[in-house]
XYZ file of C-alpha atoms in Angstrom:
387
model
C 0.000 0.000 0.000
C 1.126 3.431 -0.678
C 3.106 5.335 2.002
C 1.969 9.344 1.972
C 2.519 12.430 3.804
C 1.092 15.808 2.843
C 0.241 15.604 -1.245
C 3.758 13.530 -1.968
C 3.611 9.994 -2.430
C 5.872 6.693 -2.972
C 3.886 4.088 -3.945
C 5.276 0.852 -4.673
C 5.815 0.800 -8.368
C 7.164 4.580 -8.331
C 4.561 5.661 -11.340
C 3.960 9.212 -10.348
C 4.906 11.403 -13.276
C 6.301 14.585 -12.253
C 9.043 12.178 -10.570
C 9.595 10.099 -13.709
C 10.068 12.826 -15.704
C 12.981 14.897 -13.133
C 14.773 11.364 -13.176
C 14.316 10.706 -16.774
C 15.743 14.161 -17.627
C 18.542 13.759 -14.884
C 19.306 10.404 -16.614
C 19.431 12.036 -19.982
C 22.297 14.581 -18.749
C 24.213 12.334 -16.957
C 24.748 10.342 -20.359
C 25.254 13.232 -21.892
C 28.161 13.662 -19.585
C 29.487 10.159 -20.239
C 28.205 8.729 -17.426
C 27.793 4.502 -18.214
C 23.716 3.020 -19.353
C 23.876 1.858 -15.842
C 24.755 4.474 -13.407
C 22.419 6.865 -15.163
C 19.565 4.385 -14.832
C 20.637 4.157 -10.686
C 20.581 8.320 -10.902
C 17.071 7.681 -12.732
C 15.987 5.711 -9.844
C 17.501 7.585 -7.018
C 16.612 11.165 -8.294
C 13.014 9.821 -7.968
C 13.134 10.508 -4.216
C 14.429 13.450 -4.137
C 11.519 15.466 -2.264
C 10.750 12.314 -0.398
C 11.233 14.523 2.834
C 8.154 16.149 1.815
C 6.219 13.433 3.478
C 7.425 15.329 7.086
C 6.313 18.883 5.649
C 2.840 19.915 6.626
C -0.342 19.488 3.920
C -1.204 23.434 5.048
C 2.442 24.189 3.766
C 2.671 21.700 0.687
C -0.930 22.588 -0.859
C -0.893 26.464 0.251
C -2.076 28.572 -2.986
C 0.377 31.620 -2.306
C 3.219 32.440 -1.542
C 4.900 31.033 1.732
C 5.682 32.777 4.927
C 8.810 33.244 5.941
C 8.149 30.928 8.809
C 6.570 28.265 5.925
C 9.668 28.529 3.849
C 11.849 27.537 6.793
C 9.577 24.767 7.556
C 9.580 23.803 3.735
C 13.373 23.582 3.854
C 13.871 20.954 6.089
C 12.472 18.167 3.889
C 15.955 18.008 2.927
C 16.943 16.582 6.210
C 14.271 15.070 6.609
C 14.500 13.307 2.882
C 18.163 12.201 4.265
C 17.227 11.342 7.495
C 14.612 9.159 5.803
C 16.985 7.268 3.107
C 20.557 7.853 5.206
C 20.179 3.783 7.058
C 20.065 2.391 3.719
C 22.830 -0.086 2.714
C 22.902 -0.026 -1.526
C 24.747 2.202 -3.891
C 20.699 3.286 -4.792
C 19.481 4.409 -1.268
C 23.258 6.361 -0.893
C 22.858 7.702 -4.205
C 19.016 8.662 -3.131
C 20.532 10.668 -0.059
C 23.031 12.750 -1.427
C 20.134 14.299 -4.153
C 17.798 15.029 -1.356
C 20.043 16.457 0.464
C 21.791 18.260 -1.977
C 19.328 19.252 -4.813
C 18.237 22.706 -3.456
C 22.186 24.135 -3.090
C 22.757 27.100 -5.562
C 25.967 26.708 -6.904
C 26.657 30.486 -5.794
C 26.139 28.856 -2.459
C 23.046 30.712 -1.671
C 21.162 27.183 -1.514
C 20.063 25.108 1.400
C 20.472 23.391 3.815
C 24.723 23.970 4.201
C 25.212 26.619 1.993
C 27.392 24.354 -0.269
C 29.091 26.210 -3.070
C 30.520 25.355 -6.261
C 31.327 21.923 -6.971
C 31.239 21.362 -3.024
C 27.951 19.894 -4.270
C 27.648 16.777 -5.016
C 27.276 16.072 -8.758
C 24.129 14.119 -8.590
C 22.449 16.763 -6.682
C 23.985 19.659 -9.380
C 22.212 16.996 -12.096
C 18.494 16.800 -10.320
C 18.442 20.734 -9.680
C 18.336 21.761 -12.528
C 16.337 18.433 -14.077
C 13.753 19.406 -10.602
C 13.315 22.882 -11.242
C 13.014 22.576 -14.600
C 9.805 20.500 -14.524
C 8.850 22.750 -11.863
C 8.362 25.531 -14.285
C 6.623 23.859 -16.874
C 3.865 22.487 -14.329
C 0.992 24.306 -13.517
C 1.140 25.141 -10.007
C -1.957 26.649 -7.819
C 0.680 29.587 -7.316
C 1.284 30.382 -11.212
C 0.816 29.229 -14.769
C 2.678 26.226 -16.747
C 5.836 28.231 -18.320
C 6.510 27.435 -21.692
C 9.364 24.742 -22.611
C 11.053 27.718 -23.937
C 10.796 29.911 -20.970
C 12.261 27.284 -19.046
C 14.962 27.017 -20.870
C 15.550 30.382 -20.750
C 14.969 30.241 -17.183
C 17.936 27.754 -17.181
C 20.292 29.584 -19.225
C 19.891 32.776 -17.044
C 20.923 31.193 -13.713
C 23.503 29.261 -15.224
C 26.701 30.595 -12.837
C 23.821 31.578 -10.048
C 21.588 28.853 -9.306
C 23.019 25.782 -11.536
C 26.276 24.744 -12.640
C 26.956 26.424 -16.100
C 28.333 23.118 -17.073
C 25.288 21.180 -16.812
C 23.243 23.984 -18.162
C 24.798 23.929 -21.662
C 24.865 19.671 -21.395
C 20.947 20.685 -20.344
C 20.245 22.915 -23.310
C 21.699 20.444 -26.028
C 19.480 17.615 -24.590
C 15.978 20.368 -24.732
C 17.488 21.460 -28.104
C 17.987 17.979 -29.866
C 15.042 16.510 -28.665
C 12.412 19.691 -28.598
C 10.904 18.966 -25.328
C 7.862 19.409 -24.330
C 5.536 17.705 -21.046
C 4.355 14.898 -23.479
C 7.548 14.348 -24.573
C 9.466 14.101 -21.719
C 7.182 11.091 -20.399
C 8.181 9.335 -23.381
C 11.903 9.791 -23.139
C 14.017 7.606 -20.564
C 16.944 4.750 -20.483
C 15.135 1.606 -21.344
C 15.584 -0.882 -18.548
C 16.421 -0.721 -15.145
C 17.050 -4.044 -13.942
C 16.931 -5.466 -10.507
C 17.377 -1.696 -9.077
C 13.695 -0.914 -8.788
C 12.773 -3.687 -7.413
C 15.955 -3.071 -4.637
C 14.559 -0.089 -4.037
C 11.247 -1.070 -3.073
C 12.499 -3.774 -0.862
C 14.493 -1.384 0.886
C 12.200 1.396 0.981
C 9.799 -1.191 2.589
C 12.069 -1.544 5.325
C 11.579 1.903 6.245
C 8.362 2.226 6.308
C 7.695 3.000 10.085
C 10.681 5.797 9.633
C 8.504 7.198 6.682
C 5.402 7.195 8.994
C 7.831 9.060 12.057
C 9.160 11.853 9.398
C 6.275 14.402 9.904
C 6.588 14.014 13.592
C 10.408 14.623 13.355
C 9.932 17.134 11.234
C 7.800 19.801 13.878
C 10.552 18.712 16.080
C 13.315 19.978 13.886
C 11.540 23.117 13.672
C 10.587 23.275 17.229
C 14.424 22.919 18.109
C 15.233 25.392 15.910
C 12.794 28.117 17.011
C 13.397 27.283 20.601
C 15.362 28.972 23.774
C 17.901 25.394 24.872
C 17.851 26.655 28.191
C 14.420 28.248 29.287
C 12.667 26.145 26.500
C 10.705 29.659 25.503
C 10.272 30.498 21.615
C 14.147 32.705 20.918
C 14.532 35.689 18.868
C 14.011 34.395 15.789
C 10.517 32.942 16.553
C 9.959 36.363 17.769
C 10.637 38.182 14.370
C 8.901 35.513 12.516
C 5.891 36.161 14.418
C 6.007 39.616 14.510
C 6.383 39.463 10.280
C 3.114 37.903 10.379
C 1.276 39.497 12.722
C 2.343 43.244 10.980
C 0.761 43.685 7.914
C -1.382 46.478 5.947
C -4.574 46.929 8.013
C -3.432 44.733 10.583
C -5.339 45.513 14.450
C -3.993 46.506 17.057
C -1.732 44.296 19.518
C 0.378 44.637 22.434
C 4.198 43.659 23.153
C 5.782 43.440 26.401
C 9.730 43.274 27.033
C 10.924 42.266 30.441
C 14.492 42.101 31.814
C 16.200 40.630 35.061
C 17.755 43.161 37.521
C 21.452 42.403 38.633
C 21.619 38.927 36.918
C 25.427 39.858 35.977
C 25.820 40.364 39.887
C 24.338 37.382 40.532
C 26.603 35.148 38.381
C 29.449 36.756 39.709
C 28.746 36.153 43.176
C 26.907 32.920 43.189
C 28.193 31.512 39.723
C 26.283 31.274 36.300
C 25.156 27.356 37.180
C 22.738 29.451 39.972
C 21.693 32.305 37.099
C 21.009 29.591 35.121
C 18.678 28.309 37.404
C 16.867 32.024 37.962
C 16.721 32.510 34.100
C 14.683 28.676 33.875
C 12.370 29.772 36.933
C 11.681 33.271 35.425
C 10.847 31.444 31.939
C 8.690 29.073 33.442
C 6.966 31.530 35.788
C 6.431 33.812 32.822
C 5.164 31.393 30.309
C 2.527 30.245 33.542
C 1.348 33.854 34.355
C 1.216 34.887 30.703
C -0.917 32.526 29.199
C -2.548 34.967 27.254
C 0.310 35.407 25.383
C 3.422 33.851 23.441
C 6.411 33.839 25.512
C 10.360 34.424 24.509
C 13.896 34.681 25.738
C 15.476 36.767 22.830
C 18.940 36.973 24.741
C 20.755 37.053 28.108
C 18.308 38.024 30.435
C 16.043 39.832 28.399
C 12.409 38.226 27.830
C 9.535 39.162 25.811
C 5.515 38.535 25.414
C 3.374 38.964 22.121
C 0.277 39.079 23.318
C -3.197 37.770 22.167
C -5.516 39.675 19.907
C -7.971 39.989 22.143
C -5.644 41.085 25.544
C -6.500 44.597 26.447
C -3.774 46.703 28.486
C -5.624 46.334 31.460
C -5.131 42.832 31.568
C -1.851 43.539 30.760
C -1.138 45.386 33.936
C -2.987 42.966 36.161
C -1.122 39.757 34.814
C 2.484 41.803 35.244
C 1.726 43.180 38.451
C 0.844 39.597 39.853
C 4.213 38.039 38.701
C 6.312 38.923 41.098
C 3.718 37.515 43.970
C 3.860 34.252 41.871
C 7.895 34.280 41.730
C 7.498 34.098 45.744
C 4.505 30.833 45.408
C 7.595 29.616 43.409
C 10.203 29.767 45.862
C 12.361 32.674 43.720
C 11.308 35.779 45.992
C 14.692 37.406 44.987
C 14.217 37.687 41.288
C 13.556 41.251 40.629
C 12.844 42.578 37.186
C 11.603 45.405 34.952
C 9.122 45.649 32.338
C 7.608 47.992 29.304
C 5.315 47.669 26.794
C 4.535 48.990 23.723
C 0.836 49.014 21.065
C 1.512 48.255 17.708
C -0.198 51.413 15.403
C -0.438 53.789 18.382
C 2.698 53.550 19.570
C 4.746 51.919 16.779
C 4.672 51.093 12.797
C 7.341 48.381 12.361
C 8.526 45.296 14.303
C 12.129 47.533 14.852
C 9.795 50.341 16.037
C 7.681 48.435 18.412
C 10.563 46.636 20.698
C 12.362 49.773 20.676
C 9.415 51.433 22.285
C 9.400 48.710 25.015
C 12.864 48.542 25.594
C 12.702 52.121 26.105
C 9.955 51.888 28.704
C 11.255 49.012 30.147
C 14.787 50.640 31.035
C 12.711 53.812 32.115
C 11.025 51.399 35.001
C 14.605 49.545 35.504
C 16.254 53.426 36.356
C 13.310 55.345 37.565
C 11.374 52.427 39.761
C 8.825 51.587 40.780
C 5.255 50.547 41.575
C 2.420 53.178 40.656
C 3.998 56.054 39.276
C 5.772 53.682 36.757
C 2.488 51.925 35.908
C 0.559 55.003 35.192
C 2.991 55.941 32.732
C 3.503 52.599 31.003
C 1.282 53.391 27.866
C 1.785 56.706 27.396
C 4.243 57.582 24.363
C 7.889 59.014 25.294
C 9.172 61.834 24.309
């Protein structure tokens, strides 16, 4: 029975066609490069798995009609590590083969790509071969996102990132093969080595073998991203989750929402005198406390000892005030009465226009209560705009 995740499959006999047709053209240039009938047949094979990491990337992400987020597109990249993850127990010269392309297909060979950044011929051959075989079938598919691209605008596509995104090498072996043989979709489902031997049914066999892995993948995959959004040592969202949220909660039209940044008094005093295993232990039982008394909100450690809340919708600044003004009375239920910090806040469109714009105002505020102190003369000024 077929094994899915999200809209990509691999079903047992491998008969999907937008996969044929990226390992039939890969298989066409690899010939072309001198490569022998039977290792292009293996990069025919192999090539066919090359998004096979998809099956760990969300349907919401895989079937979304626009363009991605920038969160989204971060999410989207890891089915490279997830593809190898999937295919990197495997034993034959086929699975191996299988890895290195879905690992290694989205690298720019400027070294703008992804996942390392690989530049040049740092990348591995096969996956230089299935980029630009991959995104040329991408362009002349239809796509909920935009319109099938002519064979000719693809190949003009190619030809202008030859040096950026592809290897100009296989770009000229590329344009021969489209020239020669006038592709079009049609055609290309025709064209292909003619046998592949024992290989696909290899393949099979061992894909079989990893079929509760394939089932695991879109599990590991929120966990990759969860790591990689993620504070190591308070477990809070970090910066960048922060500025990812922020991108999409600003936006033209976009209501009204508050931000609060918070900061620990003296913790530099603290791990000088006690030692930085005991601040450690503060910083964990102010993020825990914080993400327990601000449940209305999304908490983060963006650095050091500074912390910050992004508040829901619906949170008015009077709730605001009540929630910050009981934290330090549940610091003492926890048993940290001597963690003492400061706090501002700011109101995206009244007080602020950008992301940039919005912390600053908080950060200002927030070092206003850290220098001026404290208790009601700071709160009645905590919304008002500085000057």
């Amino acid at each position: 029975s077929p094994i899915f995740g999200g809209s990509f499959f691999v079903t047992s006999k491998l008969h999907e066609p937008l996969i044929k047709r990226v390992g039939t053209f890969a298989a066409h240039i690899a010939l072309a490069l001198g490569w022998s009938q039977a290792d292009a047949e293996l990069l025919m094979l192999a090539s066919r798995l090359h998004d096979v990491g998809k099956i760990g990337i969300p349907d919401s992400i895989l079937l979304k009609p626009g363009k991605l987020t920038e969160v989204e597109y971060v999410q989207m990249q890891a089915h490279t590590l997830i593809g190898s993850q999937i295919l990197g127990q495997g034993n034959s010269a086929l699975l191996k083969l299988a890895q290195t392309i879905a690992l290694s297909h989205h690298e720019r060979w400027n070294g703008e790509g992804y996942p390392y950044g690989l530049h040049g011929e740092a990348i591995p051959l096969a996956g230089r071969i299935v980029a630009v075989a991959d995104v040329y079938d991408a362009l002349i598919q239809r796509r909920p996102y935009k319109a099938a691209w002519t064979p000719e605008q693809a190949a003009a596509e190619l030809s202008a990132q030859a040096g950026r995104h592809f290897d100009p090498a296989l770009v000229e072996v590329a344009l021969r093969i489209l020239n020669d043989v006038h592709y079009s979709v049609d055609e290309l489902k025709e064209l292909g080595p003619p046998t592949v031997g024992p290989a696909a049914a290899s393949l099979e066999r061992e894909l079989a073998l990893r079929t509760q892995e394939l089932q695991e993948a879109r599990k590991n995959a929120g966990e990759l991203l969860q790591l990689a959004l993620s504070d190591s040592l308070t477990g809070l969202h970090n910066r960048r989750a922060l500025e990812l949220d922020l991108e999409q909660r600003i936006y033209p039209g976009a209501v009204d929402f508050y931000m609060t940044s918070l900061d620990l008094d003296s913790l530099k005093e603290i791990n000088d005198s006690q030692g930085h295993q005991y601040g450690d232990q503060l910083l964990r039982q102010f993020a825990l406390c914080l993400r327990q008394s601000c449940a209305a909100g999304k908490t983060y450690r963006i650095g050091g000892d500074e912390f910050a809340v992004l508040w829901n919708l619906d949170v008015t600044e009077q709730d605001i005030v009540q929630v910050l003004r009981r934290l330090p009375q549940n610091l003492r239920v926890t048993g940290q009465p001597g963690i003492s910090f400061s706090y501002g806040s700011a109101c995206y469109n009244r007080d602020a226009a950008t992301a940039g714009d919005l912390l600053r105002v908080s950060d200002a505020r927030m070092y206003r209560m850290k220098v001026g102190r404290r208790g009601e003369e700071t709160d009645s000024i905590w919304f008002k705009e500085d000057h």
